[in-house]
Coordinates of C-alpha atoms in Angstrom, one line a residue:
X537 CA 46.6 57.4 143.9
X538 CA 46.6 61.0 144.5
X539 CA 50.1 62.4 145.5
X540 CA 49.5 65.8 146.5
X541 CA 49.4 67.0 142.2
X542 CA 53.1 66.4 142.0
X543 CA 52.4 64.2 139.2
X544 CA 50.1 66.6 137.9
X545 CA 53.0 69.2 138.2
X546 CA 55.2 66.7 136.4
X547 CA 53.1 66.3 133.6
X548 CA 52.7 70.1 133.0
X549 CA 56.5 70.9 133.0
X550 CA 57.0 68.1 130.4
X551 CA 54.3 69.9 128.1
X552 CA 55.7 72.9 128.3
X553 CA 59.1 71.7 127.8
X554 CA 57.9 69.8 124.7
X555 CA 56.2 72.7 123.9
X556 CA 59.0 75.0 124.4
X557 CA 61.1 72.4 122.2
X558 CA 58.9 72.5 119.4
X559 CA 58.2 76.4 119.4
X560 CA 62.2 76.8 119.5
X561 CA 62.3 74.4 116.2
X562 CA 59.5 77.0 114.3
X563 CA 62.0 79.7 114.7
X564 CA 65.2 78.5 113.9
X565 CA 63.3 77.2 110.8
X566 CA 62.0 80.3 110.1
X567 CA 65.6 82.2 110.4
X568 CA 67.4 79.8 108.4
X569 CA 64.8 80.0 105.9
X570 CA 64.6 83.7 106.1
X571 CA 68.9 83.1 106.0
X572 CA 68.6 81.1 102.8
X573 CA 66.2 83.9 100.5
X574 CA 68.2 86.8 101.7
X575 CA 71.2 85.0 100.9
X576 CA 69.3 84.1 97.4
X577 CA 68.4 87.6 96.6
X578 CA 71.6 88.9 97.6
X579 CA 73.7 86.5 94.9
X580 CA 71.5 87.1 92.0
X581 CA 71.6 91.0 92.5
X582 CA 75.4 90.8 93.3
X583 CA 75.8 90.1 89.5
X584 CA 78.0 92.2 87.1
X585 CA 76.3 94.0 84.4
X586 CA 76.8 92.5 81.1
X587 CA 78.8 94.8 79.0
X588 CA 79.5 94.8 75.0
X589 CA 82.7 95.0 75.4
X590 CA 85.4 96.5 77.8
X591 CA 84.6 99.6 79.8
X592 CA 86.2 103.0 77.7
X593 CA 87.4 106.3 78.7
X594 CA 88.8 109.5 77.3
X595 CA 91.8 112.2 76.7
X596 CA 91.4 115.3 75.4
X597 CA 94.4 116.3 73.6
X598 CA 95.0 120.0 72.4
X599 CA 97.7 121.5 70.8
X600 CA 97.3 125.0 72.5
X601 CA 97.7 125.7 76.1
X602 CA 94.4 126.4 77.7
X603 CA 92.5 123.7 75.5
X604 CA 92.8 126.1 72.8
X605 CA 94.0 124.7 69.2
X606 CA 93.4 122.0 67.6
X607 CA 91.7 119.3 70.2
X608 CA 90.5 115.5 70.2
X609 CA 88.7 113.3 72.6
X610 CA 90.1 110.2 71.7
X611 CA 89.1 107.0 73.4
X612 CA 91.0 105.1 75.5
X613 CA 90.5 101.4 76.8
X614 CA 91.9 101.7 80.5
X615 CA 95.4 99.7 81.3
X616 CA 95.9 100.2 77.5
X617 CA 99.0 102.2 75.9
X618 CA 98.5 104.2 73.0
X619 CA 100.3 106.6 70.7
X620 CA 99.2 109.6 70.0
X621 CA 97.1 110.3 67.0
X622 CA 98.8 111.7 63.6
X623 CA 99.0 115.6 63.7
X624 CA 99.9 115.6 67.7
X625 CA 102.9 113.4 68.2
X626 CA 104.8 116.2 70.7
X627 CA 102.7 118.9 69.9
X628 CA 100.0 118.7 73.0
X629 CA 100.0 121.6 74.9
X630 CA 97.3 120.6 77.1
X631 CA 95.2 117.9 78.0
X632 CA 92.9 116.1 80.4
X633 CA 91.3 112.9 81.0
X634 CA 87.4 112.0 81.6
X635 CA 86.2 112.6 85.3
X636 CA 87.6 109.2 87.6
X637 CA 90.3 108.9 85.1
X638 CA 94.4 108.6 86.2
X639 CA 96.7 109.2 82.6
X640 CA 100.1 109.1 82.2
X641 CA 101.8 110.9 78.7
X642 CA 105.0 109.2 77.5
X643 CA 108.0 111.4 75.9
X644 CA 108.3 108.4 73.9
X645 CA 106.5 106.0 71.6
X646 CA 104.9 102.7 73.4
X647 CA 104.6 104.6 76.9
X648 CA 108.3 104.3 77.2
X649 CA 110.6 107.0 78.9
X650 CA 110.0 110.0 81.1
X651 CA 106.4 109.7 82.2
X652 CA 104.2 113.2 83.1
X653 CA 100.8 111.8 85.4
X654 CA 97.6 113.8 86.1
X655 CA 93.9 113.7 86.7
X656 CA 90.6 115.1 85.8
X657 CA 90.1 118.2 84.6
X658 CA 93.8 117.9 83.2
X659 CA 96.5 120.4 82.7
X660 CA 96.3 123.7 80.6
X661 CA 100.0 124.8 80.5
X662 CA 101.6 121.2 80.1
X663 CA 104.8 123.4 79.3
X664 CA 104.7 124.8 82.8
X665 CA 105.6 121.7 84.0
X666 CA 108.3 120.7 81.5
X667 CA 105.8 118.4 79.4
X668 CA 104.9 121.6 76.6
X669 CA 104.6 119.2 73.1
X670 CA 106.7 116.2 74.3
X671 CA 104.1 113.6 74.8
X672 CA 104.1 110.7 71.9
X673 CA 102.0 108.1 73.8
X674 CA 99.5 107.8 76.9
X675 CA 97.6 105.2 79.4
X676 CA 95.0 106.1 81.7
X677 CA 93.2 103.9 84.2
X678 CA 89.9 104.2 86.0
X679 CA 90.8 105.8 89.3
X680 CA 88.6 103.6 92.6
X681 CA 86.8 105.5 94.7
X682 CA 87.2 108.9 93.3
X683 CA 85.2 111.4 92.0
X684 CA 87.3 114.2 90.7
X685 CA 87.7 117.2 91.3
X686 CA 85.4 119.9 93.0

């Protein structure tokens, strides 16, 4: 029985809707699969880099102003007190840390008492600001997001 090809009509809508259906399930497939690797890739290159043991900085201690005297670059383990070495307990005149580097010198042993912070490149009169061969013990600390000075 021919109805004017509204069942013809009929049939060709529900194609295309089942066809519609079935193309809308290829792409969300696709974009959660797509989803899935870059959320792979992303996790095994969001690793940390295995290091042999924990990260290290440095202080170079002088016992002239100006970096002038005798000088050491001793190594320092950030977070990490330290006296100074023999031959400079209160006799550092000046002194700086390693570029991103935050220090602190102690007037007393076991970074205890009055406390004299700077940065990189350091200080080359530490007697101009009332720290001049005072300094028995340090700490420094990785400074985020800072590159020093320019």
């Amino acid at each position: 029985m021919y109805n004017g090809g509204k069942e013809r009509d009929i049939d060709v809508k529900n194609a295309k809707i089942k066809q519609g259906i079935q193309y809308t399930y290829i792409h969300i497939f696709m974009y959660l699969s797509a989803c899935l690797i870059i959320a792979y890739i992303a996790s095994a290159s969001a690793k940390p880099i295995p290091q042999d043991g924990p990260a290290k900085t440095h202080i170079y201690l002088c016992t002239d102003e100006s970096f002038k005297g005798q000088c050491e670059n001793v190594e320092a383990e950030p977070g990490k007190c330290y006296n100074v070495p023999d031959g400079y307990k209160s006799k550092i005149s000046s002194g700086g840390p390693d570029q991103g580097t935050f220090c602190s010198m102690f007037a007393k042993d076991d970074c205890k008492g009055n406390a004299f912070p700077f940065t990189f490149p350091g200080v080359m009169n530490l007697a101009r600001y009332g720290f001049g061969d005072k300094a028995t013990s340090y700490r420094c600390d990785f400074l985020s997001g800072f590159d020093g000075a320019h």
